[in-house]
Short mmCIF file of C-alpha atoms in Angstrom, two decimals:
data_model
loop_
_atom_site.label_atom_id
_atom_site.label_comp_id
_atom_site.label_asym_id
_atom_site.label_seq_id
_atom_site.Cartn_x
_atom_site.Cartn_y
_atom_site.Cartn_z
CA MET X 25 136.81 -4.67 10.78
CA GLU X 26 139.43 -1.96 10.63
CA ARG X 27 138.87 -1.54 6.91
CA GLU X 28 135.13 -1.22 7.52
CA GLY X 29 135.79 1.63 9.96
CA ARG X 30 138.00 3.44 7.45
CA GLU X 31 135.36 3.01 4.76
CA MET X 32 132.69 4.52 7.01
CA VAL X 33 134.93 7.49 7.90
CA ALA X 34 135.63 8.07 4.22
CA ARG X 35 131.91 7.99 3.50
CA LYS X 36 131.09 10.49 6.23
CA GLN X 37 133.63 12.92 4.83
CA GLY X 38 131.73 13.12 1.54
CA SER X 39 129.58 16.20 0.87
CA GLY X 40 125.81 16.12 1.22
CA GLY X 41 125.57 12.43 2.10
CA ALA X 42 127.23 11.32 -1.14
CA ALA X 43 130.12 8.91 -0.86
CA VAL X 44 133.62 9.97 -1.87
CA SER X 45 134.06 6.77 -3.87
CA PRO X 46 131.30 4.27 -4.47
CA CYS X 47 131.76 0.68 -3.34
CA ALA X 48 132.48 -2.04 -5.89
CA ALA X 49 128.86 -3.17 -5.81
CA CYS X 50 127.43 0.26 -6.60
CA LYS X 51 130.02 0.78 -9.33
CA LEU X 52 129.11 -2.49 -11.00
CA LEU X 53 125.38 -1.90 -10.59
CA ARG X 54 125.83 1.71 -11.79
CA ARG X 55 123.94 3.24 -8.97
CA ARG X 56 124.60 5.95 -6.46
CA CYS X 57 126.32 4.63 -3.34
CA VAL X 58 124.53 5.94 -0.27
CA GLN X 59 126.07 6.41 3.14
CA ASP X 60 124.41 3.32 4.65
CA CYS X 61 125.04 1.05 1.65
CA ILE X 62 124.91 -2.55 2.84
CA PHE X 63 127.62 -3.62 0.37
CA ALA X 64 130.18 -0.86 1.14
CA PRO X 65 131.88 -2.40 4.21
CA TYR X 66 132.35 -5.77 2.52
CA PHE X 67 132.99 -4.90 -1.13
CA PRO X 68 135.41 -1.95 -1.22
CA ALA X 69 136.05 -0.02 -4.43
CA ASP X 70 139.58 -1.37 -4.76
CA GLU X 71 138.31 -4.99 -5.07
CA PRO X 72 135.76 -4.88 -7.91
CA GLN X 73 136.27 -8.51 -9.01
CA LYS X 74 135.18 -9.74 -5.59
CA PHE X 75 131.65 -8.38 -5.98
CA ALA X 76 131.50 -9.11 -9.71
CA THR X 77 131.97 -12.83 -9.07
CA VAL X 78 129.46 -12.91 -6.21
CA HIS X 79 126.93 -10.96 -8.30
CA LYS X 80 127.43 -13.31 -11.26
CA VAL X 81 126.73 -16.42 -9.18
CA PHE X 82 124.19 -15.26 -6.58
CA GLY X 83 122.81 -11.94 -7.82
CA ALA X 84 123.01 -8.59 -6.04
CA SER X 85 119.42 -8.73 -4.80
CA ASN X 86 119.90 -12.12 -3.13
CA VAL X 87 123.16 -11.03 -1.51
CA SER X 88 121.52 -7.85 -0.25
CA LYS X 89 118.62 -9.80 1.27
CA LEU X 90 121.01 -12.27 2.89
CA LEU X 91 123.14 -9.53 4.44
CA GLN X 92 120.07 -7.69 5.77
CA GLU X 93 118.84 -10.83 7.52
CA LEU X 94 122.16 -11.35 9.33
CA SER X 95 123.50 -9.50 12.34
CA MET X 96 126.43 -7.12 11.86
CA VAL X 97 128.77 -9.62 13.52
CA GLN X 98 127.91 -12.43 11.08
CA ARG X 99 128.00 -10.43 7.85
CA SER X 100 131.77 -10.45 7.37
CA ASP X 101 131.94 -14.24 7.64
CA ALA X 102 128.93 -14.60 5.34
CA VAL X 103 130.58 -12.42 2.68
CA SER X 104 133.79 -14.45 2.93
CA SER X 105 131.79 -17.63 2.43
CA LEU X 106 129.87 -16.15 -0.49
CA VAL X 107 133.10 -15.04 -2.18
CA TYR X 108 134.67 -18.47 -1.68
CA GLU X 109 131.62 -20.32 -2.99
CA ALA X 110 131.26 -17.93 -5.94
CA ASN X 111 134.90 -18.43 -6.94
CA ALA X 112 134.46 -22.19 -6.62
CA ARG X 113 131.30 -22.07 -8.76
CA VAL X 114 133.12 -20.12 -11.45
CA ARG X 115 135.88 -22.76 -11.51
CA ASP X 116 133.46 -25.71 -11.33
CA PRO X 117 129.86 -24.73 -12.16
CA VAL X 118 128.40 -28.13 -11.30
CA TYR X 119 129.94 -28.98 -7.93
CA GLY X 120 131.39 -25.69 -6.69
CA CYS X 121 133.21 -26.01 -3.38
CA VAL X 122 131.86 -29.53 -2.91
CA ALA X 123 134.43 -30.68 -5.48
CA SER X 124 137.23 -29.25 -3.33
CA ILE X 125 135.79 -30.84 -0.20
CA SER X 126 135.44 -34.22 -1.93
CA SER X 127 138.99 -34.02 -3.25
CA LEU X 128 140.33 -33.24 0.21
CA GLN X 129 138.26 -36.07 1.70
CA ARG X 130 139.70 -38.52 -0.85
CA GLN X 131 143.21 -37.34 0.03
CA ILE X 132 142.49 -37.87 3.74
CA ASN X 133 141.18 -41.39 3.08
CA LEU X 134 144.23 -42.20 0.95
CA LEU X 135 146.58 -40.92 3.65
CA HIS X 136 144.74 -42.97 6.31
CA ALA X 137 145.16 -46.08 4.16
CA GLN X 138 148.85 -45.35 3.63
CA LEU X 139 149.28 -44.80 7.37
CA ALA X 140 147.59 -48.13 8.11
CA LEU X 141 149.87 -49.89 5.63
CA ALA X 142 152.94 -48.28 7.15
CA GLN X 143 151.84 -49.29 10.65
CA ALA X 144 151.20 -52.86 9.50
CA GLU X 145 154.63 -52.93 7.87
CA ILE X 146 156.19 -51.78 11.16
CA VAL X 147 154.38 -54.54 13.05
CA HIS X 148 155.51 -57.06 10.46
CA LEU X 149 159.12 -55.91 10.77
CA HIS X 150 158.97 -56.00 14.57
CA LEU X 151 157.64 -59.56 14.49
CA GLN X 152 160.26 -60.53 11.93
CA ASN X 153 163.02 -59.07 14.12
CA ALA X 154 161.61 -60.80 17.19
CA ALA X 155 161.54 -64.11 15.36
CA LEU X 156 165.09 -63.70 14.11
CA PHE X 157 166.27 -62.65 17.57
CA ALA X 158 164.56 -65.63 19.17
CA CYS X 159 166.00 -67.94 16.55
CA THR X 160 169.55 -66.64 16.98
CA SER X 161 169.32 -66.68 20.77
CA THR X 162 168.07 -70.29 20.71
CA VAL X 163 170.87 -71.29 18.35
CA ALA X 164 173.45 -69.40 20.44
CA MET X 165 172.32 -71.06 23.66
CA ALA X 166 172.38 -74.56 22.13
CA PRO X 167 176.21 -75.06 22.40
CA LEU X 168 175.86 -74.69 26.16
CA CYS X 169 174.23 -78.13 26.24
CA SER X 170 176.39 -80.95 27.56
CA ASP X 171 175.78 -83.17 24.58
CA ALA X 172 177.26 -81.66 21.41
CA THR X 173 175.25 -83.96 19.16
CA ALA X 174 172.01 -83.00 20.84
CA SER X 175 172.85 -79.32 20.52
CA ALA X 176 173.63 -79.68 16.82
CA ASN X 177 170.40 -81.58 16.26
CA THR X 178 168.46 -79.01 18.27
CA SER X 179 169.98 -76.10 16.33
CA GLN X 180 169.30 -77.71 12.99
CA SER X 181 165.75 -78.70 13.94
CA VAL X 182 165.01 -75.15 15.10
CA ILE X 183 166.28 -73.73 11.83
CA ASP X 184 164.56 -76.34 9.65
CA SER X 185 161.19 -76.47 11.34
CA GLY X 186 160.86 -72.79 12.23
CA ASN X 187 159.80 -73.69 15.77
CA ILE X 188 161.49 -70.94 17.66
CA ASN X 189 160.39 -71.37 21.22
CA GLU X 190 157.70 -73.92 21.96
CA LYS X 191 157.31 -72.82 25.58
CA THR X 192 155.88 -69.40 24.69
CA ILE X 193 152.18 -68.65 25.13
CA PHE X 194 151.68 -68.40 21.40
CA SER X 195 153.67 -69.59 18.47
CA ILE X 196 155.29 -66.93 16.30
CA ASP X 197 154.72 -69.30 13.38
CA MET X 198 151.05 -68.36 13.56
CA LEU X 199 152.00 -64.75 12.87
CA LEU X 200 154.83 -65.07 10.38
CA ASP X 201 154.81 -66.15 6.79
CA HIS X 202 158.20 -67.84 6.70
CA ALA X 203 158.14 -68.24 2.93
CA ASN X 204 158.05 -64.45 2.51
CA ILE X 205 160.35 -63.31 5.32
CA GLY X 206 162.57 -60.54 4.10
CA LEU X 207 160.14 -59.47 1.37
CA PRO X 208 158.00 -56.34 1.80
CA MET X 209 154.37 -57.02 2.65
CA TRP X 210 152.96 -54.40 0.28
CA SER X 211 154.12 -52.64 -2.80
CA CYS X 212 152.85 -49.27 -3.93
#
């Protein structure tokens, strides 16, 4: 906005309504830049490539019509969008900025999948730690029994069978794959 104001002041200082320096659009189109040129605030003379790319993709006439249909407040954003899309079309003539959007969407989906795997790995590790803690606490409490033979049998049966605590609401055996304890769930 500030640059637009400076451009207008510079234009008004020109003699007889002629601009001191024509905007990039008028330079490229080889026409006289008038004081109320619709391109001047958005395509300054020091950025000729900006208009050249937009003109190559959309055409000066179409850009002029588009800017005339918009309010003054919306024009700056529209020009920014046109420049971005034109640059994207030059890089990728078929898909333009849609290729960038699709690439970013694929990255987001990949990161969501990686996050889900990491969260599942954390849950798996928490369950594994809970099972090991329950197993060690059951084994540690077993010597407190009065019968040493019963405690040894209980400890060994807990270790062999994997039944950690049968009085819980659910069995941890339903959640754990004892054959693969200690191994990572997923590999990348």
